[in-house]
XYZ file of C-alpha atoms in Angstrom:
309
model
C 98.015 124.460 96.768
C 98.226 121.806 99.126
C 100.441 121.875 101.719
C 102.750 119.118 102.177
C 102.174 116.017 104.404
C 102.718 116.728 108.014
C 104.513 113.716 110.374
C 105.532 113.717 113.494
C 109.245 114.108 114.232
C 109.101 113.403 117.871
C 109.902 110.190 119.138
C 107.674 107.918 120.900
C 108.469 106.382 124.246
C 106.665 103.243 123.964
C 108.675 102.099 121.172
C 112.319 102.120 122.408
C 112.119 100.933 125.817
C 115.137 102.083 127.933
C 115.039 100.010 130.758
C 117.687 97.441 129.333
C 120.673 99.769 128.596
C 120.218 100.714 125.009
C 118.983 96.878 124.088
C 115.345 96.103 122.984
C 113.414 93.623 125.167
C 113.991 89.785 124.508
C 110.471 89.355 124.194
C 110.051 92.311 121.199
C 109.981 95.641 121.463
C 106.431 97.083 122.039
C 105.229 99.383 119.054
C 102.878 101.546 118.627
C 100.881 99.468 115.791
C 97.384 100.301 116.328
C 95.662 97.494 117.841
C 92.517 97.876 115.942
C 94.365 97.912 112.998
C 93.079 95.523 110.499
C 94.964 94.772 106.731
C 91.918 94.265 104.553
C 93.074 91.955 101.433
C 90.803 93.451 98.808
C 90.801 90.824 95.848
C 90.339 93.862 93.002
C 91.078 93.475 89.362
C 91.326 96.391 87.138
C 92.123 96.752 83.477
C 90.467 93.699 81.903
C 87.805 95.523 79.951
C 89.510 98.506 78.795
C 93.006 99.524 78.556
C 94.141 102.946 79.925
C 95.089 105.374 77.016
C 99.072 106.338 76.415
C 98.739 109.058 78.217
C 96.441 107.824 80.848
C 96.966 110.421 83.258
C 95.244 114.105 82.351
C 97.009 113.476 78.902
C 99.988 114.517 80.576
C 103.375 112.151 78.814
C 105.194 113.611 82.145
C 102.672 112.294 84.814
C 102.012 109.356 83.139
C 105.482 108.313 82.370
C 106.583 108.912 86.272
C 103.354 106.529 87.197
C 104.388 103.740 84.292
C 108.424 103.757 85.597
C 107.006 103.747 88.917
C 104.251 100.502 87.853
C 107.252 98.879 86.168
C 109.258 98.180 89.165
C 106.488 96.513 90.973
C 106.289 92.924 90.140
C 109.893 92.634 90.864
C 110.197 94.901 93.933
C 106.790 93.636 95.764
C 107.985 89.707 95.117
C 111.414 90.811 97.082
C 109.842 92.548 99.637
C 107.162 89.356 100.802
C 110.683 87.061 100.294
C 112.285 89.434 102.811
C 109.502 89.456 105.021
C 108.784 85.870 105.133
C 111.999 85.091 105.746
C 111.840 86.947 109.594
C 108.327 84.978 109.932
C 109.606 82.206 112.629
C 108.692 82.855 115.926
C 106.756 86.301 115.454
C 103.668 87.532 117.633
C 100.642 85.936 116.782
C 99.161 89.245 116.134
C 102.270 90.289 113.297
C 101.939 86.698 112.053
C 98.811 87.379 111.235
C 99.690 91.009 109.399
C 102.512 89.068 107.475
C 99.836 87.032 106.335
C 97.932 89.831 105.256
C 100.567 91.326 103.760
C 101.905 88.420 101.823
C 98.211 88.691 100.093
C 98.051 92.198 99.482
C 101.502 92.383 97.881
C 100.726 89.212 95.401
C 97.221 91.212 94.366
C 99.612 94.511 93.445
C 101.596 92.332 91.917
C 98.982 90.867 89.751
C 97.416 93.802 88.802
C 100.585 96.006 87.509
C 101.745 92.602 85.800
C 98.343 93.757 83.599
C 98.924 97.347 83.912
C 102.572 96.669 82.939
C 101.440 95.127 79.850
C 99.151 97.626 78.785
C 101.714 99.904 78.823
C 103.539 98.101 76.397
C 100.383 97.435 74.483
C 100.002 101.592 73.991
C 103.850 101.332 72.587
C 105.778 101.536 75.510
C 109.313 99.390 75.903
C 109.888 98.647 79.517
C 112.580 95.847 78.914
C 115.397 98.162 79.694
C 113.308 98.998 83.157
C 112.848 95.315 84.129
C 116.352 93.816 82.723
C 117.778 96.366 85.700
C 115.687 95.335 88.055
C 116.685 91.545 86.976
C 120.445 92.263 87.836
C 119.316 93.858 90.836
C 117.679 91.174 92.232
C 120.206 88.397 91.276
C 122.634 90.508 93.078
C 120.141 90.680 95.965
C 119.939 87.061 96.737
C 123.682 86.736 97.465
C 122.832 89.559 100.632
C 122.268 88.768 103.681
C 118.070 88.200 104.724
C 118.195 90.711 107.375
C 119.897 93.303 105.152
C 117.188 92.632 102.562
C 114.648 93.185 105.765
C 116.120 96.344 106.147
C 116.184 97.649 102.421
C 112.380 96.622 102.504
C 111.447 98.483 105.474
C 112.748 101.640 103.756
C 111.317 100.839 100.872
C 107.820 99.964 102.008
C 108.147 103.901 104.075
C 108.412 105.129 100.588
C 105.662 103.199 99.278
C 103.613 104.688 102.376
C 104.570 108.150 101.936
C 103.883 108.238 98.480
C 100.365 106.365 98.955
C 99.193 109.076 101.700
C 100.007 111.713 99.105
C 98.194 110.314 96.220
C 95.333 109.907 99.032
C 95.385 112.772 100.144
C 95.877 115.030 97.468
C 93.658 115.031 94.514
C 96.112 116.832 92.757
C 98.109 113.755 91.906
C 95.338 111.872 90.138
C 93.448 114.871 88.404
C 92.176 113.926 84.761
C 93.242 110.592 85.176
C 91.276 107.843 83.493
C 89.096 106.120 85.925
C 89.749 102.625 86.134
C 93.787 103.048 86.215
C 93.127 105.995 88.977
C 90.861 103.665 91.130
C 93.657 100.895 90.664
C 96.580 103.307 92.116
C 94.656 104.668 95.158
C 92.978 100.857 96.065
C 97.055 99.695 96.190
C 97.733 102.992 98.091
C 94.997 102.214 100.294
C 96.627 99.006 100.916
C 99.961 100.089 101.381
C 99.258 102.331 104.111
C 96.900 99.463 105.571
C 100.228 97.391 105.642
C 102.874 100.305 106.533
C 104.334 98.830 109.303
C 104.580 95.342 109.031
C 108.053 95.119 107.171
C 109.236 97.450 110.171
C 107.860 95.335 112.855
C 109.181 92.437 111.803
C 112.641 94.191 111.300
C 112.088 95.156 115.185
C 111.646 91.351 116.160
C 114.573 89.870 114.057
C 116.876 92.527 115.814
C 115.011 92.390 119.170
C 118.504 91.563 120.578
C 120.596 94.176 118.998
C 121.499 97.691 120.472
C 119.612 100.791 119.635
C 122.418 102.435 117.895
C 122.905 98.878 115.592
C 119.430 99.043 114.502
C 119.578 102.684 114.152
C 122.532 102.972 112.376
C 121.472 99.662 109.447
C 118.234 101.351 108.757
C 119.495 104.917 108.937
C 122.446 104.455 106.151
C 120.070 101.552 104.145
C 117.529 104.285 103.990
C 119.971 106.682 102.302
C 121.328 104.037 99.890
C 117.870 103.573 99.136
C 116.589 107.141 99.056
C 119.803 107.709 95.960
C 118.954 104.791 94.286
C 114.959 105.168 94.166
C 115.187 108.879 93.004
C 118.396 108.844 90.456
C 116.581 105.283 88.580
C 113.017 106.504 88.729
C 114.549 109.777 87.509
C 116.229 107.877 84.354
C 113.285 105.280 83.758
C 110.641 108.260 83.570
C 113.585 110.010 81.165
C 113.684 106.283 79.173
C 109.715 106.758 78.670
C 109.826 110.338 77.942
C 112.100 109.760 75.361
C 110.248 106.876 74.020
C 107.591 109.755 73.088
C 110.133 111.992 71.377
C 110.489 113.957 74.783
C 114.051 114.690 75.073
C 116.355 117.405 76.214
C 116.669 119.966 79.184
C 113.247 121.437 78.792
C 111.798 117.782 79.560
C 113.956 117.175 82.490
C 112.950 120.795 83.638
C 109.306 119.794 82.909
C 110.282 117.032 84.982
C 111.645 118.592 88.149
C 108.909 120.561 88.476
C 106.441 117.935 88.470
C 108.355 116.035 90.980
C 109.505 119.075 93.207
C 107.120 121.694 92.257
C 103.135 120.972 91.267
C 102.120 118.492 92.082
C 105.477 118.326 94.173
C 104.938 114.179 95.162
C 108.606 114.365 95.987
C 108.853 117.551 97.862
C 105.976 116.901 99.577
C 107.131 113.713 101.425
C 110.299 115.310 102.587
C 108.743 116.037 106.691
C 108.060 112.146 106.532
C 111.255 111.407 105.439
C 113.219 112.969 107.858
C 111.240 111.309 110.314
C 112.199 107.791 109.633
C 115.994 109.025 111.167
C 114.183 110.139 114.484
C 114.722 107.930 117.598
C 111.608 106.465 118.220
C 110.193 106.367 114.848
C 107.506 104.413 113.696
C 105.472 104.661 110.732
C 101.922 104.266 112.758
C 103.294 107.235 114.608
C 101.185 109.016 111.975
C 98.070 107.196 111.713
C 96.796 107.995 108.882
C 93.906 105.756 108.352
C 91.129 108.064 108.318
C 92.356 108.858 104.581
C 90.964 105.015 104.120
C 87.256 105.257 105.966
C 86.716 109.228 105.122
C 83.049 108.972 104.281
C 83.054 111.796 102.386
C 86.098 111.139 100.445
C 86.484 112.273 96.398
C 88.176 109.177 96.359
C 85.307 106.711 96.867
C 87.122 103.788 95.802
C 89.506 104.645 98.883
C 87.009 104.329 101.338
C 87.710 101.111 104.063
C 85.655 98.369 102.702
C 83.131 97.173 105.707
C 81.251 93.983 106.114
């Protein structure tokens, strides 16, 4: 087995300066996004040929209906997320202008393509109407929040998207038996995600450039754990909703589950080190950078390799 994704919990020094008294510089904080870093927009399309199966993933209803609830959200979530982000745009570094940019572009093209995976679903006899007319509500009652609390919800959110992307990287566990084409799709937008990791949390730094440590601290640190109860108790009841949908009901099912979450392949458990980090003074999320998961030559994952000129 595996063991579970190691991240630094020490801080870094370069990212909270502490030569102001507790308050970030005027000009932005410096971070310790790697300079070389470069978000590759890869224009992919997946699914238009053939459809993945119902059970897409190793024939497993669990697996695949985590990875479908999960899918289902997107559209919704990733169109929030470049709202939030744009939003913070004025006035940014040329450098994170640019990775908004980049961003922006990567986020529409996962958009697109789980808008087709989305439908596919439904196609093999899946109803994910329930799923999206919660996510509906969710956003109307997002747009009456303020943007920098919707900056901050983001940032938390894109850390999950990041953890989870360097597992199903990293781990061929997650992906075993899949079908091909719907495999390649999830690790080229988990490629991406970790490509684009720290751009929501940059631009979070820059909007509160002039706030105290402890009030940027404290926003993310209790946003993350509305977040963190939210993500895991509706993913929990939209993979139940699908499971269900297949005649898969009862405590057996929910024990089946847990363990898939928690136990083998453990996605869940397995991101716990990198969640604890986010709390950590200092954190950033290229504190752990884990791009060589993108340009590993010898990768089982060749669709995850950096694309090169």
């Amino acid at each position: 087995m595996n063991a579970p994704t190691k991240f630094p919990l020490e801080p870094t020094a370069a990212v909270e300066p502490t030569a102001q008294l507790g308050k970030a510089p005027v000009t932005g904080p410096a971070t310790p996004t790697p300079d070389d870093l470069v978000i590759t927009v890869r224009d992919e399309r997946f699914g238009r040929t053939r459809q993945p199966g119902r059970w897409w993933l190793n024939n497993d209803p669990i697996a695949t209906a985590w990875h479908n609830a999960l899918s289902a959200t997107f559209p919704r979530g990733e169109a929030m997320f470049i709202e939030a982000v744009k939003a913070h745009r004025d006035g940014v570094p040329p450098k994170l202008e640019e990775e908004i940019r980049a961003f922006v572009k990567q986020e529409i093209n996962h958009t697109r393509e789980h808008v087709v995976f989305n439908k596919a679903a439904v196609d093999a006899g899946y109803d994910l109407s329930k799923i999206d007319a919660r996510l509906e509500e969710l956003m109307a009652m997002i747009r009456d929040r303020p943007a920098i609390v919707n900056l901050t919800a983001t940032m938390a959110l894109e850390h999950y998207t990041a953890m989870m992307a360097h597992e199903f990287l990293a781990n061929p566990q997650h992906f075993a038996g899949g079908e091909p084409e719907t495999v390649a799709m999830w690790r080229w937008h988990a490629v991406e995600e970790i490509e684009h990791k720290g751009v929501a949390f940059d631009t979070f730094r820059f909007a509160t450039r002039d706030w105290s440590r402890w009030r940027r601290w404290k926003l993310k640190s209790v946003m993350m754990l509305i977040i963190t109860l939210n993500f895991i108790r509706n993913r929990w009841n939209d993979t139940l909703e699908l499971l269900a949908q297949d005649g898969l009901k009862g405590p057996k099912i929910k024990l089946k589950l847990a363990w898939y979450l928690l136990g083998t392949p453990g996605v869940l458990r397995r991101i716990v080190p990198a969640w604890f980090a986010y709390f950590m003074p200092g954190f950033h999320p290229w504190n752990h950078d884990d791009r060589a998961l993108i340009g590993k030559a010898d990768s089982e994952f060749k669709d995850a390799r950096l694309q090169t000129a």
